């Protein structure tokens, strides 16, 4: 057994959840057999791919209980918000949306309203819901996800409010049902939690300590995906380069990638997120040598100034980061590089911010994900003082976008006229008359085509480009 036993959820707990699923299903089916319409579940997800993946588990459990998925809140018999705590505006949105459900609950008291995820893992937020949002029936934190069936059963059978926020380092549960989004691409969690405690970040507090799934469990899941027709997988973790450190088995992330590359049917493998301090030569060599591993890397730099990086507790300097990027580019010249940037970290000056712009110009990322610093109570940075005003931070932020938008456009422009292999995911979310897919580098391409292309690789000639996407036509 390569999985450490103390991180695995006990078989008794899993059995109790199966029984709760079955009890709810029997109750629902009794009502269906009397002619009641099928019950519907609406799950809204905020935040990162980890939450998207957790919502797939929630939806999987709900499907086994006899609920159908709906995209319309007003139709739903159960509404769940899976929340994110990474920035204040994500939290405000959830409180706003929850407030708006008061009317729905008044009109249809039988609707069950639940809130879960990272925000609820913080006691203050859960308490606020308990006190001020009395129309919410169920509140549970990230560590209670696997207990969802028994929590929901308590709400349904005893008609009481249920609040479950438990303080633990976190567990792993295998063989939970998943209802994945449609399409040829799937997310596969390889590890949970984070041990890095970057000084601005709430994630380690709401997601617990790093814990890796066993290689055997991951390989079995990917084999299953391959046999169901999935073509692309993204291995997921807050810091995938720490994979395996907590396992009894001697294995690292590069070894895991090599194992997954052997699985027939899976043609593209991506992963996120990588921490710059942990990215090893072995990983870079593995990326270069395995043709299934997409030449795409998301390597969050956060800031370009060494004093700021130290205050952020990032454990690398600007020079060390750029050295790693040079090494990666030397081995994979066409690699797509993306990053995360925080503007206005407490104490950051305009001169220090200029170092971030310098990193952008030196690396020439394809895309950046940038955020104005948001104070997270309980993190070390929350007690640090600002130098820049809110207005100055906004100005820095728009200067950042000006520099990056130009680079993103130029990098896309260089692809014009090229023929790229695109995995078609479906119709475009913004224009349902065109198909949308991704290149190996993860760039979105929109092109004309028919249903038959969905789920398949097609060769697309790039005819025009935008800052955020490419436009092309299929080449037979
Ligand atoms: N584990 C990943 C992702 C963490 S959250 C990583 O380390 O890269 C995603 C991004 O949100 C972070 O990379 C960071 O840029 C941003 N972020 C985290 N905390 C923030 C805060 N308090 N204010 C603004 N942005 C923040
Ligand atoms: Fe947050 Fe840092 Fe962990 Fe990423 S590595 S989740 S930014 S603490
Ligand atoms: Fe947000 Fe939680 Fe992800 S705080 S970014 S949803 S791990």
Coordinates of C-alpha atoms and ligand atoms in Angstrom, one line a residue, residues 194-198 200-204 238-239 275 302 314, ligand 2:
X194 CA -0.9 23.5 0.3
X195 CA 2.1 23.8 2.7
X196 CA 3.6 27.0 1.3
X197 CA 1.9 29.7 3.3
X198 CA 2.6 32.5 0.9
X200 CA -1.0 36.9 1.3
X201 CA -2.8 33.6 0.6
X202 CA -5.8 32.0 2.4
X203 CA -5.6 28.6 0.6
X204 CA -3.4 26.8 3.1
X238 CA -2.1 23.7 -5.6
X239 CA 1.6 22.8 -6.1
X275 CA 5.6 26.6 -7.7
X302 CA 3.5 37.0 -8.3
X314 CA 7.9 32.9 -2.1
Ligands
LIG2 FE1 -1.5 30.1 -2.0 FE2 1.1 30.1 -2.2 FE3 -0.1 27.8 -1.7 FE4 -0.3 28.9 -4.1 S1 1.5 28.1 -3.2 S2 -2.0 28.1 -2.9 S3 -0.3 31.1 -3.6 S4 0.0 29.6 -0.4

